[in-house]
Amino acid sequence: MFIKQISVFIENKEGRLDEVLKILSDGGINLLSVSLADTSEYGVLRLISQKPEKAYEILKNAGFTARIDEVIAVVVPDDVGSLQKVLADLRDGGINITYIYGLSIDGPGAPIAIKTDNQEKASEILKANSVKTITQEELEEI
């Protein structure tokens, strides 16, 4: 149910994103999803890859500040209100969502990554509500 996400802290200046992506590309890393949130001085680049540990090592060796976190990968049905229902189930269970973003993975429904204040409890709630999830092993087979 959990997948590994690499978070990279980069300066908010021209060419820095390209530098990170080139380093990963040169290292043979295929990115499945990317999300970038910025402030005036820095950005947090969140990456999903089939080889998160290798991507992490490549980035650390290149001098970037990075870490690996676990997020929950959920497949939201392609129906009106489906995302709201999934998020309401979590809210009703006392879960706060830290961030959420879409994943670039083919298949039925809309895959998303969710980070919460209590990943284990969120996972139990999603399972109890029969929400389809994606595992790291499934990502590696894509």
PDB file of C-alpha atoms in Angstrom:
ATOM      1  CA  MET A   1       0.000   0.000   0.000  1.00  0.00           C
ATOM      2  CA  PHE A   2       2.937   2.361   0.625  1.00  0.00           C
ATOM      3  CA  ILE A   3       5.244   3.522  -2.110  1.00  0.00           C
ATOM      4  CA  LYS A   4       8.571   5.288  -1.771  1.00  0.00           C
ATOM      5  CA  GLN A   5       8.793   8.926  -2.719  1.00  0.00           C
ATOM      6  CA  ILE A   6      12.003  10.884  -3.054  1.00  0.00           C
ATOM      7  CA  SER A   7      11.866  14.483  -1.872  1.00  0.00           C
ATOM      8  CA  VAL A   8      14.616  16.741  -3.204  1.00  0.00           C
ATOM      9  CA  PHE A   9      15.240  20.237  -1.889  1.00  0.00           C
ATOM     10  CA  ILE A  10      16.405  22.551  -4.648  1.00  0.00           C
ATOM     11  CA  GLU A  11      17.142  26.228  -4.938  1.00  0.00           C
ATOM     12  CA  ASN A  12      14.475  28.172  -6.760  1.00  0.00           C
ATOM     13  CA  LYS A  13      16.694  29.367  -9.588  1.00  0.00           C
ATOM     14  CA  GLU A  14      16.902  28.863 -13.318  1.00  0.00           C
ATOM     15  CA  GLY A  15      18.226  25.482 -14.450  1.00  0.00           C
ATOM     16  CA  ARG A  16      18.181  23.750 -11.071  1.00  0.00           C
ATOM     17  CA  LEU A  17      15.199  21.497 -11.916  1.00  0.00           C
ATOM     18  CA  ASP A  18      16.785  20.585 -15.238  1.00  0.00           C
ATOM     19  CA  GLU A  19      20.005  19.686 -13.418  1.00  0.00           C
ATOM     20  CA  VAL A  20      18.197  17.237 -11.124  1.00  0.00           C
ATOM     21  CA  LEU A  21      16.288  15.649 -13.996  1.00  0.00           C
ATOM     22  CA  LYS A  22      19.444  15.297 -16.125  1.00  0.00           C
ATOM     23  CA  ILE A  23      21.356  13.627 -13.294  1.00  0.00           C
ATOM     24  CA  LEU A  24      18.544  11.123 -12.835  1.00  0.00           C
ATOM     25  CA  SER A  25      18.197  10.538 -16.572  1.00  0.00           C
ATOM     26  CA  ASP A  26      21.934   9.969 -16.940  1.00  0.00           C
ATOM     27  CA  GLY A  27      21.670   7.476 -14.067  1.00  0.00           C
ATOM     28  CA  GLY A  28      18.987   5.471 -15.887  1.00  0.00           C
ATOM     29  CA  ILE A  29      16.133   6.499 -13.583  1.00  0.00           C
ATOM     30  CA  ASN A  30      12.652   6.419 -15.112  1.00  0.00           C
ATOM     31  CA  LEU A  31      10.324   8.834 -13.329  1.00  0.00           C
ATOM     32  CA  LEU A  32       6.682   7.810 -12.994  1.00  0.00           C
ATOM     33  CA  SER A  33       5.487  11.037 -11.375  1.00  0.00           C
ATOM     34  CA  VAL A  34       6.816  14.447 -10.435  1.00  0.00           C
ATOM     35  CA  SER A  35       5.445  17.199  -8.227  1.00  0.00           C
ATOM     36  CA  LEU A  36       7.115  20.543  -7.490  1.00  0.00           C
ATOM     37  CA  ALA A  37       6.077  22.982  -4.780  1.00  0.00           C
ATOM     38  CA  ASP A  38       8.032  26.187  -4.439  1.00  0.00           C
ATOM     39  CA  THR A  39       8.634  29.209  -2.290  1.00  0.00           C
ATOM     40  CA  SER A  40      10.617  32.276  -3.247  1.00  0.00           C
ATOM     41  CA  GLU A  41      13.926  30.664  -2.258  1.00  0.00           C
ATOM     42  CA  TYR A  42      13.634  26.904  -2.639  1.00  0.00           C
ATOM     43  CA  GLY A  43      11.453  24.122  -3.951  1.00  0.00           C
ATOM     44  CA  VAL A  44      10.505  20.627  -2.865  1.00  0.00           C
ATOM     45  CA  LEU A  45      10.585  18.231  -5.783  1.00  0.00           C
ATOM     46  CA  ARG A  46       8.718  15.001  -5.102  1.00  0.00           C
ATOM     47  CA  LEU A  47       9.500  12.051  -7.354  1.00  0.00           C
ATOM     48  CA  ILE A  48       8.076   8.568  -7.794  1.00  0.00           C
ATOM     49  CA  SER A  49      10.369   6.084  -9.514  1.00  0.00           C
ATOM     50  CA  GLN A  50      10.613   2.361 -10.031  1.00  0.00           C
ATOM     51  CA  LYS A  51      14.049   2.486  -8.355  1.00  0.00           C
ATOM     52  CA  PRO A  52      13.749   4.951  -5.467  1.00  0.00           C
ATOM     53  CA  GLU A  53      16.861   3.815  -3.577  1.00  0.00           C
ATOM     54  CA  LYS A  54      19.033   4.138  -6.682  1.00  0.00           C
ATOM     55  CA  ALA A  55      17.565   7.575  -7.463  1.00  0.00           C
ATOM     56  CA  TYR A  56      18.212   8.668  -3.886  1.00  0.00           C
ATOM     57  CA  GLU A  57      21.849   7.539  -4.008  1.00  0.00           C
ATOM     58  CA  ILE A  58      22.422   9.281  -7.338  1.00  0.00           C
ATOM     59  CA  LEU A  59      21.036  12.537  -5.944  1.00  0.00           C
ATOM     60  CA  LYS A  60      22.976  12.323  -2.670  1.00  0.00           C
ATOM     61  CA  ASN A  61      26.200  11.575  -4.563  1.00  0.00           C
ATOM     62  CA  ALA A  62      25.559  14.663  -6.721  1.00  0.00           C
ATOM     63  CA  GLY A  63      25.303  16.820  -3.588  1.00  0.00           C
ATOM     64  CA  PHE A  64      21.543  17.270  -3.394  1.00  0.00           C
ATOM     65  CA  THR A  65      19.632  17.210  -0.129  1.00  0.00           C
ATOM     66  CA  ALA A  66      17.132  14.396  -0.514  1.00  0.00           C
ATOM     67  CA  ARG A  67      15.184  11.911   1.540  1.00  0.00           C
ATOM     68  CA  ILE A  68      12.919   8.930   1.011  1.00  0.00           C
ATOM     69  CA  ASP A  69       9.399   9.041   2.455  1.00  0.00           C
ATOM     70  CA  GLU A  70       6.506   6.655   2.215  1.00  0.00           C
ATOM     71  CA  VAL A  71       3.245   7.826   0.699  1.00  0.00           C
ATOM     72  CA  ILE A  72       0.020   5.957   0.108  1.00  0.00           C
ATOM     73  CA  ALA A  73      -0.787   5.311  -3.544  1.00  0.00           C
ATOM     74  CA  VAL A  74      -4.531   5.162  -4.122  1.00  0.00           C
ATOM     75  CA  VAL A  75      -6.537   4.545  -7.277  1.00  0.00           C
ATOM     76  CA  VAL A  76      -9.591   6.777  -7.216  1.00  0.00           C
ATOM     77  CA  PRO A  77     -12.486   5.534  -9.383  1.00  0.00           C
ATOM     78  CA  ASP A  78     -13.255   7.714 -12.382  1.00  0.00           C
ATOM     79  CA  ASP A  79     -16.662   8.786 -11.064  1.00  0.00           C
ATOM     80  CA  VAL A  80     -17.990  12.126  -9.862  1.00  0.00           C
ATOM     81  CA  GLY A  81     -17.305  12.581  -6.142  1.00  0.00           C
ATOM     82  CA  SER A  82     -14.918   9.622  -5.790  1.00  0.00           C
ATOM     83  CA  LEU A  83     -11.942  11.663  -4.599  1.00  0.00           C
ATOM     84  CA  GLN A  84     -14.094  13.559  -2.126  1.00  0.00           C
ATOM     85  CA  LYS A  85     -15.411  10.265  -0.717  1.00  0.00           C
ATOM     86  CA  VAL A  86     -11.916   8.840  -0.234  1.00  0.00           C
ATOM     87  CA  LEU A  87     -10.779  12.023   1.487  1.00  0.00           C
ATOM     88  CA  ALA A  88     -13.964  12.196   3.595  1.00  0.00           C
ATOM     89  CA  ASP A  89     -13.339   8.641   4.815  1.00  0.00           C
ATOM     90  CA  LEU A  90      -9.906   9.748   5.986  1.00  0.00           C
ATOM     91  CA  ARG A  91     -11.275  12.926   7.572  1.00  0.00           C
ATOM     92  CA  ASP A  92     -13.965  10.957   9.374  1.00  0.00           C
ATOM     93  CA  GLY A  93     -11.210   8.719  10.731  1.00  0.00           C
ATOM     94  CA  GLY A  94      -9.385  11.713  12.202  1.00  0.00           C
ATOM     95  CA  ILE A  95      -6.693  11.795   9.531  1.00  0.00           C
ATOM     96  CA  ASN A  96      -5.154  15.063   8.370  1.00  0.00           C
ATOM     97  CA  ILE A  97      -3.832  15.124   4.807  1.00  0.00           C
ATOM     98  CA  THR A  98      -0.431  16.791   4.549  1.00  0.00           C
ATOM     99  CA  TYR A  99      -0.327  16.779   0.749  1.00  0.00           C
ATOM    100  CA  ILE A 100      -1.727  15.014  -2.270  1.00  0.00           C
ATOM    101  CA  TYR A 101      -0.792  14.854  -5.949  1.00  0.00           C
ATOM    102  CA  GLY A 102      -1.635  12.868  -9.046  1.00  0.00           C
ATOM    103  CA  LEU A 103       0.507  10.016 -10.327  1.00  0.00           C
ATOM    104  CA  SER A 104       1.365   9.519 -13.989  1.00  0.00           C
ATOM    105  CA  ILE A 105       0.502   5.835 -14.132  1.00  0.00           C
ATOM    106  CA  ASP A 106      -1.706   4.234 -16.753  1.00  0.00           C
ATOM    107  CA  GLY A 107      -4.703   2.177 -15.810  1.00  0.00           C
ATOM    108  CA  PRO A 108      -8.291   2.512 -14.736  1.00  0.00           C
ATOM    109  CA  GLY A 109      -9.151   5.346 -12.386  1.00  0.00           C
ATOM    110  CA  ALA A 110      -7.001   8.218 -11.201  1.00  0.00           C
ATOM    111  CA  PRO A 111      -3.920   7.220  -9.207  1.00  0.00           C
ATOM    112  CA  ILE A 112      -2.853   9.689  -6.517  1.00  0.00           C
ATOM    113  CA  ALA A 113      -0.205   9.890  -3.802  1.00  0.00           C
ATOM    114  CA  ILE A 114      -1.342  10.873  -0.317  1.00  0.00           C
ATOM    115  CA  LYS A 115       0.782  11.863   2.675  1.00  0.00           C
ATOM    116  CA  THR A 116      -1.030  12.054   6.014  1.00  0.00           C
ATOM    117  CA  ASP A 117      -0.242  12.698   9.649  1.00  0.00           C
ATOM    118  CA  ASN A 118      -0.825   8.999  10.407  1.00  0.00           C
ATOM    119  CA  GLN A 119       0.016   6.726   7.480  1.00  0.00           C
ATOM    120  CA  GLU A 120      -0.719   3.446   9.282  1.00  0.00           C
ATOM    121  CA  LYS A 121      -4.173   4.513  10.429  1.00  0.00           C
ATOM    122  CA  ALA A 122      -4.921   6.028   6.998  1.00  0.00           C
ATOM    123  CA  SER A 123      -3.956   2.724   5.403  1.00  0.00           C
ATOM    124  CA  GLU A 124      -6.350   0.831   7.694  1.00  0.00           C
ATOM    125  CA  ILE A 125      -9.197   3.234   6.888  1.00  0.00           C
ATOM    126  CA  LEU A 126      -8.617   2.922   3.141  1.00  0.00           C
ATOM    127  CA  LYS A 127      -8.512  -0.870   3.372  1.00  0.00           C
ATOM    128  CA  ALA A 128     -11.709  -0.950   5.446  1.00  0.00           C
ATOM    129  CA  ASN A 129     -13.418   1.132   2.754  1.00  0.00           C
ATOM    130  CA  SER A 130     -12.166  -1.133  -0.082  1.00  0.00           C
ATOM    131  CA  VAL A 131     -10.095   1.627  -1.699  1.00  0.00           C
ATOM    132  CA  LYS A 132      -7.691   0.204  -4.278  1.00  0.00           C
ATOM    133  CA  THR A 133      -4.050   0.937  -3.553  1.00  0.00           C
ATOM    134  CA  ILE A 134      -0.768   0.467  -5.404  1.00  0.00           C
ATOM    135  CA  THR A 135       2.285  -1.140  -3.817  1.00  0.00           C
ATOM    136  CA  GLN A 136       5.961  -0.458  -4.503  1.00  0.00           C
ATOM    137  CA  GLU A 137       6.216  -3.921  -6.048  1.00  0.00           C
ATOM    138  CA  GLU A 138       3.451  -3.053  -8.512  1.00  0.00           C
ATOM    139  CA  LEU A 139       5.279   0.140  -9.468  1.00  0.00           C
ATOM    140  CA  GLU A 140       8.421  -1.822 -10.215  1.00  0.00           C
ATOM    141  CA  GLU A 141       6.480  -3.941 -12.737  1.00  0.00           C
ATOM    142  CA  ILE A 142       5.178  -0.964 -14.718  1.00  0.00           C
TER     143      ILE A 142
END
